[in-house]
Amino acid sequence: MPYVNIKITREGGTTPQQKAKLIKGVSELLLEVLNKPLNATFIVIDEVELEDWGVGGLPVEEYRKQAGEKS
Amino acid sequence: MPYVNIKITREGGTTPQQKAKLIKGVSELLLEVLNKPLNATFIVIDEVELEDWGVGGLPVEEYRKQAGEKS
Amino acid sequence: MPYVNIKITREGGTTPQQKAKLIKGVSELLLEVLNKPLNATFIVIDEVELEDWGVGGLPVEEYRKQAGEKS
Amino acid sequence: MPYVNIKITREGGTTPQQKAKLIKGVSELLLEVLNKPLNATFIVIDEVELEDWGVGGLPVEEYRKQAGEKS
Amino acid sequence: MPYVNIKITREGGTTPQQKAKLIKGVSELLLEVLNKPLNATFIVIDEVELEDWGVGGLPVEEYRKQAGEKS
Amino acid sequence: MPYVNIKITREGGTTPQQKAKLIKGVSELLLEVLNKPLNATFIVIDEVELEDWGVGGLPVEEYRKQAGEKS
């Protein structure tokens, strides 16, 4: 019965294969740890535009620029 | 004061009229069951891309293929 | 495959029967409008403490006091 | 550690600068009120299509038309 | 930067250790698949009362009773 | 029409007055930046138990212990 929502920034490269890996990995983790059946587990992935994600009081791109590294 | 979020898969056919029916139906249900005024009830519908929705440890399209039926 | 989240204020009286009516009503609405199978529809109800719900820039109890009516 | 999700209607005009103001303002508010460090606060903004937002039992555009004012 | 929300039913037995395994597993999965740094990944677990979770148009306990198996 | 959800860890001290400040501050910010009327803005605060919040692949208390500072 679990419902899992994964929010990630849209960085122009997250492939359907990577999303499938996330879906598989999270579902199997819930099966392994809490014995939740795979077919009763919903996973929803949201890709969020960079301008819509803030951290450090800044839009993430600006935050990364100031932090001088791709976090 | 209720806030209701409805997440559905984007299957290329959910019309504005169908969304209006969902908004009307859920709002009236909350009025009928819990006496929540219509104008104090927010409904937000999210359409989720098929590759972003997982069930059975698989992206939903793959799950449906394996399950051999349109669920 | 729909996932529906219903957030309502905790007003000390929402009964399991009322919640069952909300679950039934929303699920049947999704079946009727979008042909979503009942057993592939998740509904999650969140009851939110009054001090945790704001409207009009105020906690809801204060808002209602000022608005002079139970909204 | 706070996570804040801001859902607003997509009205065709919310600029990156306005979003940056929301991110800055909410983050600084959490720092000021609860002493939450800026770099440990995530803000995610969701713009919702008008047909996907309901109030008063109606899609918001229809609601506004009937209410005769841009709410 | 990911934010992951895991909603599970409160079945009276999910231990802090199991929750720690979910947090570890999901965070490491995001690191492995999308190279997301552990310390920039937030995980929030919500335990939902059984009467607040619906599936098949029924509260989950009733659904399980009718389905005759612990799903 | 905005809906804002603020998730914070339950640290045993967030007072109703602090929550009222958050509600007031976020609502006024949305009025100022996007001209959203106060009485059409919903704010919902969720306090999350420490064992239910993960960062750095760890439950937040363990993360803070290892990081040697209250983040």
PDB file of C-alpha atoms in Angstrom, chain F:
ATOM      1  CA  MET F   1      -5.492  30.571  -4.617  1.00  0.00           C
ATOM      2  CA  PRO F   2      -2.008  29.410  -3.437  1.00  0.00           C
ATOM      3  CA  TYR F   3      -1.557  26.327  -1.316  1.00  0.00           C
ATOM      4  CA  VAL F   4       1.648  26.151   0.706  1.00  0.00           C
ATOM      5  CA  ASN F   5       2.817  23.130   2.678  1.00  0.00           C
ATOM      6  CA  ILE F   6       5.602  23.657   5.232  1.00  0.00           C
ATOM      7  CA  LYS F   7       7.228  20.506   6.599  1.00  0.00           C
ATOM      8  CA  ILE F   8       9.475  20.942   9.630  1.00  0.00           C
ATOM      9  CA  THR F   9      10.937  18.528  12.141  1.00  0.00           C
ATOM     10  CA  ARG F  10       9.051  18.226  15.434  1.00  0.00           C
ATOM     11  CA  GLU F  11      11.658  19.491  17.869  1.00  0.00           C
ATOM     12  CA  GLY F  12       9.328  19.858  20.853  1.00  0.00           C
ATOM     13  CA  GLY F  13       9.221  23.598  20.796  1.00  0.00           C
ATOM     14  CA  THR F  14       7.423  25.079  17.819  1.00  0.00           C
ATOM     15  CA  THR F  15       4.777  27.242  19.450  1.00  0.00           C
ATOM     16  CA  PRO F  16       1.385  28.315  18.077  1.00  0.00           C
ATOM     17  CA  GLN F  17       2.780  31.862  17.975  1.00  0.00           C
ATOM     18  CA  GLN F  18       5.702  30.785  15.777  1.00  0.00           C
ATOM     19  CA  LYS F  19       3.303  28.924  13.498  1.00  0.00           C
ATOM     20  CA  ALA F  20       1.106  32.028  13.304  1.00  0.00           C
ATOM     21  CA  LYS F  21       4.219  34.023  12.259  1.00  0.00           C
ATOM     22  CA  LEU F  22       4.976  31.522   9.510  1.00  0.00           C
ATOM     23  CA  ILE F  23       1.355  31.660   8.292  1.00  0.00           C
ATOM     24  CA  LYS F  24       1.333  35.468   8.335  1.00  0.00           C
ATOM     25  CA  GLY F  25       4.769  35.804   6.731  1.00  0.00           C
ATOM     26  CA  VAL F  26       4.196  33.361   3.857  1.00  0.00           C
ATOM     27  CA  SER F  27       0.706  34.708   3.110  1.00  0.00           C
ATOM     28  CA  GLU F  28       1.908  38.319   3.050  1.00  0.00           C
ATOM     29  CA  LEU F  29       4.870  37.342   0.858  1.00  0.00           C
ATOM     30  CA  LEU F  30       2.501  35.823  -1.711  1.00  0.00           C
ATOM     31  CA  LEU F  31       0.347  38.956  -1.564  1.00  0.00           C
ATOM     32  CA  GLU F  32       3.359  41.204  -2.019  1.00  0.00           C
ATOM     33  CA  VAL F  33       5.128  39.211  -4.754  1.00  0.00           C
ATOM     34  CA  LEU F  34       2.227  37.731  -6.726  1.00  0.00           C
ATOM     35  CA  ASN F  35      -0.756  39.795  -5.536  1.00  0.00           C
ATOM     36  CA  LYS F  36      -2.482  36.695  -4.151  1.00  0.00           C
ATOM     37  CA  PRO F  37      -5.323  37.669  -1.775  1.00  0.00           C
ATOM     38  CA  LEU F  38      -4.735  36.574   1.825  1.00  0.00           C
ATOM     39  CA  ASN F  39      -8.137  34.921   2.156  1.00  0.00           C
ATOM     40  CA  ALA F  40      -7.503  32.781  -0.925  1.00  0.00           C
ATOM     41  CA  THR F  41      -4.186  31.406   0.383  1.00  0.00           C
ATOM     42  CA  PHE F  42      -4.044  28.150   2.358  1.00  0.00           C
ATOM     43  CA  ILE F  43      -1.012  27.295   4.484  1.00  0.00           C
ATOM     44  CA  VAL F  44      -0.590  23.842   6.032  1.00  0.00           C
ATOM     45  CA  ILE F  45       2.228  23.079   8.484  1.00  0.00           C
ATOM     46  CA  ASP F  46       3.330  19.492   9.043  1.00  0.00           C
ATOM     47  CA  GLU F  47       5.547  18.676  12.028  1.00  0.00           C
ATOM     48  CA  VAL F  48       7.501  15.498  11.280  1.00  0.00           C
ATOM     49  CA  GLU F  49       8.924  13.236  14.010  1.00  0.00           C
ATOM     50  CA  LEU F  50      12.755  13.193  14.020  1.00  0.00           C
ATOM     51  CA  GLU F  51      12.848   9.450  13.300  1.00  0.00           C
ATOM     52  CA  ASP F  52      10.777  10.089  10.189  1.00  0.00           C
ATOM     53  CA  TRP F  53      13.155  12.666   8.659  1.00  0.00           C
ATOM     54  CA  GLY F  54      16.274  11.545   6.875  1.00  0.00           C
ATOM     55  CA  VAL F  55      19.248  13.466   5.468  1.00  0.00           C
ATOM     56  CA  GLY F  56      22.723  12.271   4.507  1.00  0.00           C
ATOM     57  CA  GLY F  57      21.332   8.736   4.373  1.00  0.00           C
ATOM     58  CA  LEU F  58      20.640   8.833   8.117  1.00  0.00           C
ATOM     59  CA  PRO F  59      17.786   9.714  10.471  1.00  0.00           C
ATOM     60  CA  VAL F  60      18.292  13.394  11.209  1.00  0.00           C
ATOM     61  CA  GLU F  61      19.322  12.895  14.866  1.00  0.00           C
ATOM     62  CA  GLU F  62      22.052  10.470  13.842  1.00  0.00           C
ATOM     63  CA  TYR F  63      23.079  12.835  11.033  1.00  0.00           C
ATOM     64  CA  ARG F  64      23.399  15.728  13.464  1.00  0.00           C
ATOM     65  CA  LYS F  65      25.388  13.620  15.941  1.00  0.00           C
ATOM     66  CA  GLN F  66      27.838  12.695  13.209  1.00  0.00           C
ATOM     67  CA  ALA F  67      27.955  16.201  11.869  1.00  0.00           C
ATOM     68  CA  GLY F  68      28.646  17.343  15.449  1.00  0.00           C
ATOM     69  CA  GLU F  69      26.388  20.366  15.272  1.00  0.00           C
ATOM     70  CA  LYS F  70      22.684  21.122  15.436  1.00  0.00           C
ATOM     71  CA  SER F  71      21.847  21.799  11.776  1.00  0.00           C
TER      72      SER F  71
END
